[in-house]
Short mmCIF file of C-alpha atoms in Angstrom, two decimals:
data_model
loop_
_atom_site.label_atom_id
_atom_site.label_comp_id
_atom_site.label_asym_id
_atom_site.label_seq_id
_atom_site.Cartn_x
_atom_site.Cartn_y
_atom_site.Cartn_z
CA MET R 1 147.37 58.14 -156.43
CA ASP R 2 147.39 57.97 -152.55
CA ARG R 3 150.94 60.10 -151.41
CA ILE R 4 152.19 59.38 -148.22
CA TYR R 5 153.84 62.72 -146.96
CA ALA R 6 156.78 61.82 -144.37
CA PRO R 7 159.56 64.79 -145.39
CA TRP R 8 162.03 63.95 -142.19
CA ARG R 9 162.72 60.08 -144.18
CA ILE R 10 164.70 62.51 -146.33
CA GLU R 11 167.81 62.85 -144.03
CA TRP R 12 168.06 58.60 -144.52
CA VAL R 13 167.36 58.81 -148.52
CA GLU R 14 170.39 61.03 -148.59
CA ARG R 15 172.54 60.15 -145.94
CA ASP R 16 176.30 58.84 -146.22
CA ARG R 17 176.08 55.19 -147.52
CA ASP R 18 177.18 53.39 -144.21
CA PRO R 19 179.50 50.39 -145.26
CA ILE R 20 179.24 48.10 -142.69
CA ASP R 21 181.85 45.02 -143.42
CA GLY R 22 180.09 42.23 -141.66
CA CYS R 23 177.88 41.91 -139.07
CA PRO R 24 176.39 45.23 -138.06
CA PHE R 25 175.57 43.76 -134.78
CA CYS R 26 179.39 43.71 -134.43
CA VAL R 27 180.50 46.48 -136.13
CA LEU R 28 177.89 49.21 -134.22
CA PRO R 29 179.38 48.80 -130.69
CA GLU R 30 183.02 49.10 -131.67
CA ARG R 31 181.86 52.00 -133.09
CA ASP R 32 182.94 55.60 -131.16
CA ASP R 33 179.58 57.58 -131.49
CA ASP R 34 176.89 55.63 -129.52
CA VAL R 35 174.19 58.04 -131.21
CA ASP R 36 175.18 57.98 -134.55
CA ALA R 37 175.14 53.76 -133.80
CA ARG R 38 171.95 54.53 -132.15
CA ILE R 39 172.70 52.71 -129.36
CA VAL R 40 170.49 54.26 -126.64
CA ALA R 41 171.57 51.44 -123.50
CA ARG R 42 174.50 49.53 -122.83
CA GLY R 43 175.39 46.53 -120.40
CA ASP R 44 178.53 44.04 -119.94
CA HIS R 45 177.20 41.56 -121.99
CA ASN R 46 174.46 43.33 -124.25
CA PHE R 47 173.28 46.56 -125.43
CA VAL R 48 169.94 48.26 -126.63
CA LEU R 49 169.56 49.28 -130.36
CA LEU R 50 167.31 51.52 -131.91
CA ASN R 51 165.60 49.81 -135.47
CA ASN R 52 166.63 52.15 -138.69
CA ALA R 53 163.59 50.65 -140.19
CA PRO R 54 161.41 50.19 -137.19
CA TYR R 55 157.71 48.62 -136.96
CA ASN R 56 156.43 51.58 -134.29
CA PRO R 57 158.67 54.25 -132.78
CA GLY R 58 160.54 52.95 -130.46
CA HIS R 59 161.48 49.69 -131.95
CA ALA R 60 164.28 48.33 -130.02
CA MET R 61 166.10 45.78 -129.97
CA VAL R 62 168.39 44.07 -127.61
CA ILE R 63 171.82 42.38 -128.91
CA PRO R 64 174.42 40.44 -127.33
CA TYR R 65 177.90 41.67 -127.78
CA GLY R 66 179.37 38.15 -128.68
CA HIS R 67 178.14 37.13 -132.44
CA VAL R 68 176.22 33.63 -131.55
CA ALA R 69 173.23 32.04 -133.89
CA GLU R 70 171.33 30.51 -131.19
CA TRP R 71 169.96 31.62 -127.96
CA GLY R 72 170.74 28.47 -126.20
CA ALA R 73 174.52 28.78 -127.23
CA LEU R 74 174.71 32.07 -124.51
CA ALA R 75 176.47 31.93 -121.63
CA ASP R 76 173.95 31.70 -118.32
CA ASP R 77 175.45 35.41 -117.31
CA VAL R 78 174.92 36.65 -121.00
CA MET R 79 171.54 35.51 -120.68
CA LEU R 80 170.07 36.98 -117.48
CA GLU R 81 171.55 40.44 -118.49
CA HIS R 82 169.89 40.00 -121.67
CA GLY R 83 167.09 39.76 -120.21
CA ARG R 84 166.96 42.17 -118.04
CA LEU R 85 168.04 44.55 -120.29
CA LYS R 86 164.82 43.48 -122.31
CA ALA R 87 162.92 44.52 -118.95
CA ALA R 88 164.75 47.92 -118.70
CA THR R 89 163.89 48.75 -122.17
CA ILE R 90 160.35 48.13 -121.59
CA ALA R 91 160.47 50.26 -118.16
CA ALA R 92 162.10 52.86 -120.62
CA LEU R 93 159.77 52.52 -124.05
CA GLU R 94 156.99 53.45 -120.90
CA ALA R 95 158.67 56.13 -119.25
CA ALA R 96 159.12 57.65 -122.44
CA SER R 97 155.89 57.01 -124.56
CA GLY R 98 153.83 55.55 -122.47
CA PRO R 99 152.62 51.88 -125.37
CA ASP R 100 149.38 51.12 -124.41
CA GLY R 101 151.37 47.53 -124.85
CA VAL R 102 154.57 46.27 -125.99
CA ASN R 103 155.73 43.42 -128.20
CA THR R 104 158.88 41.03 -127.56
CA GLY R 105 160.04 38.48 -129.56
CA MET R 106 162.96 36.73 -131.83
CA ASN R 107 163.11 35.73 -135.57
CA LEU R 108 165.15 32.06 -135.36
CA GLY R 109 165.80 29.98 -137.97
CA GLY R 110 166.74 32.98 -140.39
CA SER R 111 164.53 34.07 -143.38
CA ALA R 112 161.92 31.37 -142.40
CA ALA R 113 160.97 33.21 -139.63
CA GLY R 114 161.36 36.80 -141.18
CA GLY R 115 165.27 37.55 -139.53
CA SER R 116 166.82 39.59 -141.78
CA ILE R 117 170.60 39.07 -139.95
CA ASP R 118 169.99 35.37 -138.99
CA ASP R 119 173.66 34.63 -137.29
CA HIS R 120 173.23 37.07 -134.41
CA ILE R 121 170.43 37.01 -132.49
CA HIS R 122 168.52 39.79 -131.08
CA THR R 123 165.10 40.82 -129.64
CA HIS R 124 163.02 42.98 -130.99
CA VAL R 125 160.74 45.16 -128.57
CA VAL R 126 158.31 46.80 -130.37
CA PRO R 127 156.21 49.29 -128.34
CA ARG R 128 152.24 49.35 -128.96
CA TRP R 129 148.87 51.76 -129.17
CA ASP R 130 145.54 50.91 -129.03
CA GLY R 131 144.70 51.47 -132.95
CA ASP R 132 148.27 51.41 -134.10
CA THR R 133 146.99 48.57 -136.80
CA ASN R 134 145.34 51.00 -138.59
CA PHE R 135 143.78 50.98 -142.45
CA MET R 136 147.07 51.62 -144.36
CA PRO R 137 148.88 48.14 -143.94
CA VAL R 138 145.42 46.27 -144.26
CA VAL R 139 144.40 48.08 -147.46
CA SER R 140 147.78 49.66 -149.07
CA ASP R 141 150.46 47.51 -147.96
CA ALA R 142 152.15 50.90 -146.78
CA LYS R 143 152.82 51.68 -142.57
CA VAL R 144 152.65 54.77 -141.59
CA ILE R 145 155.69 56.00 -138.86
CA VAL R 146 154.86 59.14 -137.31
CA GLU R 147 158.15 59.64 -135.16
CA ALA R 148 161.68 60.33 -136.71
CA VAL R 149 164.15 57.85 -135.34
CA ASP R 150 166.23 60.94 -134.08
CA ARG R 151 164.03 62.31 -132.21
CA THR R 152 162.84 58.30 -130.70
CA TYR R 153 166.90 58.48 -129.61
CA GLU R 154 166.63 61.26 -127.52
CA HIS R 155 163.76 60.45 -125.42
CA LEU R 156 164.32 57.07 -125.04
CA HIS R 157 168.27 57.51 -124.26
CA ALA R 158 166.39 60.47 -121.43
CA ALA R 159 164.35 57.53 -120.41
CA PHE R 160 167.21 54.78 -119.64
CA GLY R 161 169.54 57.40 -117.74
CA GLU R 162 166.10 58.07 -115.42
CA LEU R 163 166.30 54.08 -114.86
CA GLU R 164 167.53 52.87 -111.28
CA SER R 165 170.14 50.36 -113.15
CA ALA R 166 171.54 53.56 -114.97
CA VAL R 167 175.07 54.20 -113.95
CA ALA R 168 177.33 57.44 -114.62
CA VAL R 169 179.33 56.55 -118.38
CA PRO R 170 182.65 57.44 -118.21
CA ALA R 171 183.32 61.04 -119.95
CA ILE R 172 183.59 61.19 -123.68
CA ASP R 173 184.84 64.08 -125.77
CA GLY R 174 183.71 66.48 -123.21
CA ASP R 175 181.46 64.67 -121.57
CA ASP R 176 180.22 65.02 -117.60
CA GLY R 177 179.42 61.47 -117.63
CA ASP R 178 176.20 61.88 -116.62
CA ALA R 179 174.20 58.96 -117.85
CA GLY R 180 171.38 61.39 -118.67
CA ASP R 181 173.84 62.78 -121.19
CA THR R 182 172.83 62.63 -124.90
CA ALA R 183 176.65 61.92 -125.80
CA GLY R 184 176.52 58.21 -125.63
CA ALA R 185 174.64 55.42 -124.86
CA VAL R 186 173.39 55.07 -121.28
CA ARG R 187 175.27 52.28 -119.07
CA LEU R 188 173.45 50.02 -117.28
CA SER R 189 174.33 47.52 -114.06
CA PHE R 190 172.11 44.98 -112.93
#
């Protein structure tokens, strides 16, 4: 029997269950703790959330605040900011992790398209490295994630804070409001 050791995953296994009543993409941005919700950046109409089950370290999603199922139903300003926030996410990933490439995409059409949340659109942004599609997924139907999501949050959050579009966020519970702080998501203005 083959074994894959990932002791950092025990925190996820033993976590208190998070009873989200409704759409997680609607509930998470309403919470007071962006770090706990894993929201690394916010715009006026969209936010960036780390994926809890990442394909690769840094796998993030750009999500509109409004519960919308179809891309064409977004208002122009929401759609424009969504694109700009996707570009900012790519820039932050490049600064934080130096990937060799990035995949972006949306799962439109429910389970037929591979989406698990099909009634709230979101764009996946997945950093890729040469050779990251190794033998594990091919021969054993398993994927090895080499970095804990909390660590990914720390360096991606810091990279968002260095972007030109980052602005100071309001102070929260003793936070001095610096966009590089880890008290909440970085605020972006386009």
